[in-house]
mmCIF file of C-alpha atoms and ligand atoms in Angstrom:
data_model
loop_
_atom_site.group_PDB
_atom_site.id
_atom_site.type_symbol
_atom_site.label_atom_id
_atom_site.label_comp_id
_atom_site.label_asym_id
_atom_site.label_seq_id
_atom_site.Cartn_x
_atom_site.Cartn_y
_atom_site.Cartn_z
ATOM 1 C CA MET H 1 -6.752 -70.624 213.535
ATOM 2 C CA LYS H 2 -4.320 -73.811 213.620
ATOM 3 C CA GLU H 3 -2.846 -72.442 210.191
ATOM 4 C CA ILE H 4 -2.232 -68.718 210.923
ATOM 5 C CA PHE H 5 -0.529 -67.190 213.992
ATOM 6 C CA PHE H 6 -3.147 -65.843 216.174
ATOM 7 C CA CYS H 7 -2.630 -64.175 219.532
ATOM 8 C CA PRO H 8 -4.432 -60.856 219.656
ATOM 9 C CA GLU H 9 -2.863 -59.841 222.703
ATOM 10 C CA GLU H 10 0.682 -60.348 221.534
ATOM 11 C CA SER H 11 0.027 -58.801 218.112
ATOM 12 C CA ASN H 12 -1.289 -55.633 219.448
ATOM 13 C CA PHE H 13 1.590 -55.448 221.803
ATOM 14 C CA TYR H 14 4.237 -55.613 218.919
ATOM 15 C CA SER H 15 2.147 -53.233 216.883
ATOM 16 C CA ASN H 16 2.264 -50.649 220.006
ATOM 17 C CA CYS H 17 5.900 -51.204 220.155
ATOM 18 C CA LEU H 18 6.656 -50.782 216.664
ATOM 19 C CA GLU H 19 4.422 -47.115 216.980
ATOM 20 C CA ASN H 20 6.460 -46.138 219.843
ATOM 21 C CA PHE H 21 10.080 -47.221 219.434
ATOM 22 C CA VAL H 22 10.019 -47.256 215.354
ATOM 23 C CA LEU H 23 7.213 -45.517 213.441
ATOM 24 C CA ARG H 24 7.300 -42.369 215.629
ATOM 25 C CA ASP H 25 11.057 -41.877 215.488
ATOM 26 C CA CYS H 26 11.240 -41.983 211.805
ATOM 27 C CA GLN H 27 11.806 -38.525 210.616
ATOM 28 C CA THR H 28 12.569 -39.109 207.125
ATOM 29 C CA PRO H 29 11.498 -41.722 204.891
ATOM 30 C CA GLU H 30 13.052 -44.921 206.426
ATOM 31 C CA PHE H 31 13.457 -48.356 205.303
ATOM 32 C CA ILE H 32 12.263 -51.167 207.578
ATOM 33 C CA VAL H 33 12.663 -55.031 207.262
ATOM 34 C CA GLU H 34 10.405 -57.560 209.146
ATOM 35 C CA PHE H 35 10.967 -60.902 210.081
ATOM 36 C CA GLY H 36 7.846 -63.055 210.331
ATOM 37 C CA SER H 37 5.125 -60.700 209.384
ATOM 38 C CA GLY H 38 2.211 -63.387 209.966
ATOM 39 C CA ASP H 39 -1.033 -61.541 208.891
ATOM 40 C CA GLY H 40 0.275 -58.666 208.702
ATOM 41 C CA SER H 41 -2.074 -57.050 210.936
ATOM 42 C CA PRO H 42 0.458 -55.593 213.409
ATOM 43 C CA VAL H 43 2.093 -53.524 210.822
ATOM 44 C CA ILE H 44 -1.006 -52.495 209.033
ATOM 45 C CA ASN H 45 -2.492 -51.401 212.418
ATOM 46 C CA SER H 46 0.317 -49.078 213.161
ATOM 47 C CA LEU H 47 0.378 -47.718 209.509
ATOM 48 C CA LEU H 48 -3.143 -46.824 209.535
ATOM 49 C CA ARG H 49 -2.597 -44.763 212.841
ATOM 50 C CA ASN H 50 0.734 -43.065 211.920
ATOM 51 C CA LYS H 51 2.208 -40.924 209.171
ATOM 52 C CA PHE H 52 5.179 -43.129 207.692
ATOM 53 C CA GLU H 53 6.621 -42.322 204.544
ATOM 54 C CA GLY H 54 8.878 -44.887 204.234
ATOM 55 C CA LEU H 55 8.723 -48.617 203.318
ATOM 56 C CA ILE H 56 8.369 -51.848 205.172
ATOM 57 C CA GLN H 57 9.368 -54.995 203.788
ATOM 58 C CA GLY H 58 8.161 -58.076 205.441
ATOM 59 C CA TYR H 59 9.246 -61.720 205.001
ATOM 60 C CA GLU H 60 6.756 -64.426 205.659
ATOM 61 C CA LEU H 61 6.829 -68.271 205.240
ATOM 62 C CA ASN H 62 3.671 -69.349 206.049
ATOM 63 C CA THR H 63 1.800 -68.939 202.503
ATOM 64 C CA ALA H 64 -1.668 -68.697 203.954
ATOM 65 C CA ALA H 65 -0.745 -65.916 206.373
ATOM 66 C CA TRP H 66 1.262 -64.245 203.448
ATOM 67 C CA LYS H 67 -1.954 -64.130 201.343
ATOM 68 C CA THR H 68 -4.062 -62.918 204.181
ATOM 69 C CA ALA H 69 -1.420 -60.172 205.111
ATOM 70 C CA ASN H 70 -1.628 -59.220 201.136
ATOM 71 C CA SER H 71 -5.333 -58.967 200.862
ATOM 72 C CA THR H 72 -5.668 -56.866 203.775
ATOM 73 C CA ILE H 73 -2.884 -54.550 202.539
ATOM 74 C CA ASP H 74 -4.718 -54.320 199.154
ATOM 75 C CA GLU H 75 -7.829 -53.617 201.361
ATOM 76 C CA TYR H 76 -6.252 -50.571 202.930
ATOM 77 C CA ASN H 77 -4.344 -49.301 199.806
ATOM 78 C CA LEU H 78 -0.928 -49.913 201.644
ATOM 79 C CA THR H 79 0.776 -51.758 198.790
ATOM 80 C CA ASN H 80 3.226 -48.479 198.475
ATOM 81 C CA LYS H 81 4.164 -48.710 202.209
ATOM 82 C CA TYR H 82 4.248 -52.758 202.998
ATOM 83 C CA ILE H 83 5.486 -55.223 200.779
ATOM 84 C CA ILE H 84 5.613 -59.129 202.244
ATOM 85 C CA HIS H 85 7.586 -61.524 200.585
ATOM 86 C CA ASN H 86 6.789 -65.234 200.921
ATOM 87 C CA SER H 87 10.118 -66.293 201.567
ATOM 88 C CA SER H 88 12.545 -66.516 204.736
ATOM 89 C CA LEU H 89 14.933 -63.291 205.445
ATOM 90 C CA PHE H 90 17.532 -65.758 206.231
ATOM 91 C CA ASP H 91 17.640 -66.908 202.306
ATOM 92 C CA PHE H 92 18.032 -63.640 200.835
ATOM 93 C CA ASP H 93 20.838 -61.054 200.278
ATOM 94 C CA LYS H 94 19.618 -58.970 203.225
ATOM 95 C CA PRO H 95 18.010 -55.681 201.993
ATOM 96 C CA GLN H 96 19.357 -52.539 203.462
ATOM 97 C CA ALA H 97 17.160 -51.042 205.939
ATOM 98 C CA ASN H 98 17.395 -48.698 209.039
ATOM 99 C CA TYR H 99 15.435 -51.067 211.451
ATOM 100 C CA LEU H 100 14.793 -54.849 211.341
ATOM 101 C CA VAL H 101 11.613 -55.614 213.563
ATOM 102 C CA ALA H 102 10.156 -58.821 214.350
ATOM 103 C CA ASN H 103 7.633 -60.711 216.826
ATOM 104 C CA PRO H 104 9.864 -63.901 215.828
ATOM 105 C CA PRO H 105 8.939 -67.570 216.733
ATOM 106 C CA TYR H 106 10.321 -68.049 220.347
ATOM 107 C CA LEU H 107 8.780 -71.350 221.522
ATOM 108 C CA PRO H 108 11.588 -73.333 223.094
ATOM 109 C CA ALA H 109 11.072 -77.533 222.358
ATOM 110 C CA PRO H 110 13.178 -80.577 221.888
ATOM 111 C CA ASP H 111 12.355 -80.289 218.169
ATOM 112 C CA ASN H 112 10.074 -78.414 215.888
ATOM 113 C CA ASP H 113 7.459 -81.066 215.542
ATOM 114 C CA ILE H 114 5.000 -78.647 217.582
ATOM 115 C CA TYR H 115 1.494 -77.433 217.144
ATOM 116 C CA MET H 116 2.992 -74.664 214.817
ATOM 117 C CA PRO H 117 6.416 -75.555 213.607
ATOM 118 C CA LEU H 118 7.123 -72.353 212.271
ATOM 119 C CA LEU H 119 6.865 -70.806 215.852
ATOM 120 C CA PHE H 120 9.728 -72.811 217.028
ATOM 121 C CA GLY H 121 12.663 -70.789 218.188
ATOM 122 C CA GLY H 122 15.096 -73.485 218.633
ATOM 123 C CA ILE H 123 15.777 -75.615 221.597
ATOM 124 C CA ASP H 124 16.286 -72.706 224.135
ATOM 125 C CA GLY H 125 13.669 -70.336 222.126
ATOM 126 C CA ALA H 126 16.199 -67.638 221.551
ATOM 127 C CA THR H 127 17.949 -69.321 218.466
ATOM 128 C CA ILE H 128 16.095 -67.016 215.745
ATOM 129 C CA THR H 129 16.168 -63.821 217.960
ATOM 130 C CA ASN H 130 19.598 -64.512 218.488
ATOM 131 C CA GLU H 131 20.336 -64.834 214.753
ATOM 132 C CA LEU H 132 18.265 -61.508 214.077
ATOM 133 C CA LEU H 133 20.854 -59.582 216.569
ATOM 134 C CA SER H 134 23.845 -61.158 214.075
ATOM 135 C CA LEU H 135 22.337 -59.818 210.635
ATOM 136 C CA GLY H 136 24.233 -56.393 211.231
ATOM 137 C CA TYR H 137 20.982 -53.783 211.203
ATOM 138 C CA GLU H 138 21.463 -50.661 213.015
ATOM 139 C CA ASN H 139 18.464 -50.725 215.052
ATOM 140 C CA VAL H 140 16.643 -53.862 215.988
ATOM 141 C CA LEU H 141 12.976 -53.936 217.593
ATOM 142 C CA VAL H 142 12.357 -57.620 218.906
ATOM 143 C CA LEU H 143 9.687 -59.159 221.336
ATOM 144 C CA VAL H 144 11.947 -61.057 223.926
ATOM 145 C CA SER H 145 10.114 -63.957 226.085
ATOM 146 C CA SER H 146 11.223 -64.435 229.804
ATOM 147 C CA PHE H 147 10.967 -68.363 229.053
ATOM 148 C CA SER H 148 13.270 -68.179 226.037
ATOM 149 C CA ASN H 149 16.525 -67.912 227.263
ATOM 150 C CA PRO H 150 16.601 -63.982 227.616
ATOM 151 C CA ILE H 151 19.995 -63.588 229.123
ATOM 152 C CA SER H 152 21.484 -65.258 225.993
ATOM 153 C CA THR H 153 20.050 -62.692 223.734
ATOM 154 C CA ILE H 154 21.041 -59.750 226.021
ATOM 155 C CA LYS H 155 24.644 -61.236 225.797
ATOM 156 C CA LYS H 156 24.499 -61.869 222.125
ATOM 157 C CA ALA H 157 23.335 -58.194 221.704
ATOM 158 C CA GLU H 158 26.197 -56.886 223.720
ATOM 159 C CA ASP H 159 28.714 -59.003 221.812
ATOM 160 C CA ASN H 160 27.314 -57.532 218.733
ATOM 161 C CA GLY H 161 27.922 -54.052 219.833
ATOM 162 C CA TYR H 162 24.162 -53.219 220.688
ATOM 163 C CA ASN H 163 22.938 -51.291 223.741
ATOM 164 C CA VAL H 164 19.395 -51.521 225.145
ATOM 165 C CA ASN H 165 17.677 -48.231 223.948
ATOM 166 C CA ASN H 166 14.371 -48.887 225.444
ATOM 167 C CA PHE H 167 12.105 -51.586 226.524
ATOM 168 C CA VAL H 168 8.663 -52.094 227.719
ATOM 169 C CA VAL H 169 7.234 -55.331 229.443
ATOM 170 C CA LEU H 170 3.977 -57.223 229.297
ATOM 171 C CA PRO H 171 3.104 -59.852 231.554
ATOM 172 C CA LEU H 172 1.147 -62.325 229.449
ATOM 173 C CA LYS H 173 -0.545 -65.662 230.429
ATOM 174 C CA PHE H 174 0.886 -68.880 228.526
ATOM 175 C CA GLY H 175 -1.316 -68.862 225.622
ATOM 176 C CA CYS H 176 -2.435 -72.020 223.397
ATOM 177 C CA TYR H 177 1.182 -72.544 221.611
ATOM 178 C CA SER H 178 2.994 -72.161 224.914
ATOM 179 C CA SER H 179 0.615 -74.499 226.707
ATOM 180 C CA GLU H 180 1.197 -77.367 224.353
ATOM 181 C CA PRO H 181 2.525 -79.990 226.653
ATOM 182 C CA LYS H 182 5.306 -80.732 224.877
ATOM 183 C CA VAL H 183 6.486 -77.047 224.943
ATOM 184 C CA LYS H 184 5.467 -76.384 228.402
ATOM 185 C CA GLU H 185 7.444 -79.380 229.797
ATOM 186 C CA HIS H 186 10.453 -78.339 227.944
ATOM 187 C CA ILE H 187 10.309 -74.952 229.279
ATOM 188 C CA GLU H 188 9.883 -76.227 232.859
ATOM 189 C CA LYS H 189 13.223 -78.298 231.909
ATOM 190 C CA LEU H 190 14.870 -74.794 230.976
ATOM 191 C CA ARG H 191 13.579 -73.221 234.128
ATOM 192 C CA LYS H 192 15.771 -75.403 236.248
ATOM 193 C CA ASN H 193 18.713 -74.190 234.294
ATOM 194 C CA GLU H 194 17.821 -70.754 234.870
ATOM 195 C CA MET H 195 17.058 -70.339 230.936
ATOM 196 C CA ALA H 196 13.312 -69.960 231.625
ATOM 197 C CA PHE H 197 11.605 -67.373 233.842
ATOM 198 C CA TYR H 198 7.929 -67.493 234.695
ATOM 199 C CA SER H 199 5.659 -67.412 237.704
ATOM 200 C CA GLY H 200 2.557 -69.438 237.771
ATOM 201 C CA ASP H 201 0.736 -69.169 234.509
ATOM 202 C CA TYR H 202 2.312 -65.823 233.634
ATOM 203 C CA TYR H 203 5.631 -64.968 231.715
ATOM 204 C CA PHE H 204 7.015 -61.623 230.646
ATOM 205 C CA LEU H 205 7.093 -60.565 227.098
ATOM 206 C CA ALA H 206 9.310 -57.465 226.454
ATOM 207 C CA GLY H 207 9.517 -55.429 223.223
ATOM 208 C CA VAL H 208 13.251 -54.105 222.914
ATOM 209 C CA LEU H 209 14.772 -51.739 220.685
ATOM 210 C CA PHE H 210 18.560 -52.619 220.435
ATOM 211 C CA LYS H 211 20.640 -49.606 218.764
ATOM 212 C CA ASN H 212 24.125 -50.392 217.526
ATOM 213 C CA ASN H 213 25.647 -46.910 218.239
ATOM 214 C CA GLN H 214 28.958 -46.320 219.302
ATOM 215 C CA LYS H 215 27.892 -42.813 220.991
ATOM 216 C CA SER H 216 24.662 -44.208 222.496
ATOM 217 C CA GLU H 217 24.912 -43.200 226.500
ATOM 218 C CA ILE H 218 21.793 -45.145 226.964
ATOM 219 C CA ASP H 219 22.199 -48.840 227.780
ATOM 220 C CA LEU H 220 19.180 -50.428 229.803
ATOM 221 C CA SER H 221 20.794 -53.941 229.571
ATOM 222 C CA ASN H 222 21.262 -54.521 233.197
ATOM 223 C CA GLU H 223 17.779 -53.329 233.897
ATOM 224 C CA LEU H 224 16.104 -55.329 231.410
ATOM 225 C CA ALA H 225 18.184 -58.374 232.491
ATOM 226 C CA GLN H 226 16.755 -57.813 235.883
ATOM 227 C CA VAL H 227 13.033 -57.568 235.043
ATOM 228 C CA MET H 228 13.045 -60.634 232.742
ATOM 229 C CA THR H 229 14.949 -62.735 235.415
ATOM 230 C CA SER H 230 12.567 -61.661 238.290
ATOM 231 C CA LEU H 231 9.564 -64.308 238.027
HETATM 232 C C1 SAM Y 1 5.119 -65.062 216.503
HETATM 233 S S1 SAM Y 1 4.476 -65.120 214.894
HETATM 234 C C2 SAM Y 1 4.481 -63.213 214.616
HETATM 235 C C3 SAM Y 1 3.278 -62.870 213.762
HETATM 236 C C4 SAM Y 1 3.209 -61.486 213.312
HETATM 237 N N1 SAM Y 1 4.040 -60.493 213.244
HETATM 238 C C5 SAM Y 1 2.560 -60.836 214.876
HETATM 239 O O1 SAM Y 1 3.063 -60.392 215.575
HETATM 240 O O2 SAM Y 1 1.035 -61.288 214.884
HETATM 241 C C6 SAM Y 1 6.119 -65.571 214.049
HETATM 242 C C7 SAM Y 1 6.037 -65.531 212.508
HETATM 243 O O3 SAM Y 1 7.145 -65.962 211.793
HETATM 244 C C8 SAM Y 1 6.840 -66.598 211.075
HETATM 245 N N2 SAM Y 1 8.102 -67.445 210.365
HETATM 246 C C9 SAM Y 1 8.935 -68.105 211.359
HETATM 247 N N3 SAM Y 1 9.897 -68.592 210.493
HETATM 248 C C10 SAM Y 1 10.165 -67.615 209.375
HETATM 249 C C11 SAM Y 1 11.307 -67.474 208.531
HETATM 250 N N4 SAM Y 1 12.456 -68.210 208.358
HETATM 251 N N5 SAM Y 1 11.029 -66.633 207.671
HETATM 252 C C12 SAM Y 1 9.784 -65.538 207.616
HETATM 253 N N6 SAM Y 1 8.905 -65.984 208.527
HETATM 254 C C13 SAM Y 1 9.226 -66.893 209.450
HETATM 255 C C14 SAM Y 1 5.588 -67.718 211.278
HETATM 256 O O4 SAM Y 1 5.405 -68.160 210.351
HETATM 257 C C15 SAM Y 1 5.051 -66.634 212.094
HETATM 258 O O5 SAM Y 1 3.886 -66.245 211.448
#
């Protein structure tokens, strides 16, 4: 459990977002890139529930997680639909794809010396998420946490030409990773600077579909900002 990210509530939410915002929308074979596949279960579960003819290429730095994901992919005969590389998307010539999807590392902390260093999201928690919105993919589905400087993410997306096309919000209890004292104390400091929003034991996790489409008439950025800062 310490080695591989384990939070079924969050992984299931990500899987449902993938299904509702991406897989059901894919008419023709599409290419999807995933940052941080973990044990692969969110994508595998949504592939098992949906007809999808394209290819998903995942990137996962944690070798134990990557191995687990590959054996499950084999078990379900999904090797022609889901391929995971044991490397970082940032180290590669980024592959072409219609969608980039991620439940990214979003823990804010003073440094990455935390329970699971690969969940470190930079000092404000939004660093990796904001980098993912700077890679030039046309559609980006990411989970955004209300304690990880969510306004910076909405602004970064706007600066890079994205609209918020759709979003769904899940109230989540602080889990074992975000409750680590070093992380929790840092989040309390961010709250004083209006960079973290939570209430008691709860924070909001949003599944957000950003679309870089000049013609799009839908932009829910203000609504998303209001919800994420309402705690
Ligand atoms: C919040 S977990 C999500 C895992 C899985 N997608 C899920 O939702 O269950 C983030 C994952 O990103 C991985 N990760 C962190 N930095 C990475 C990087 N630079 N490249 C690839 N994977 C990375 C971590 O090892 C971790 O498995």
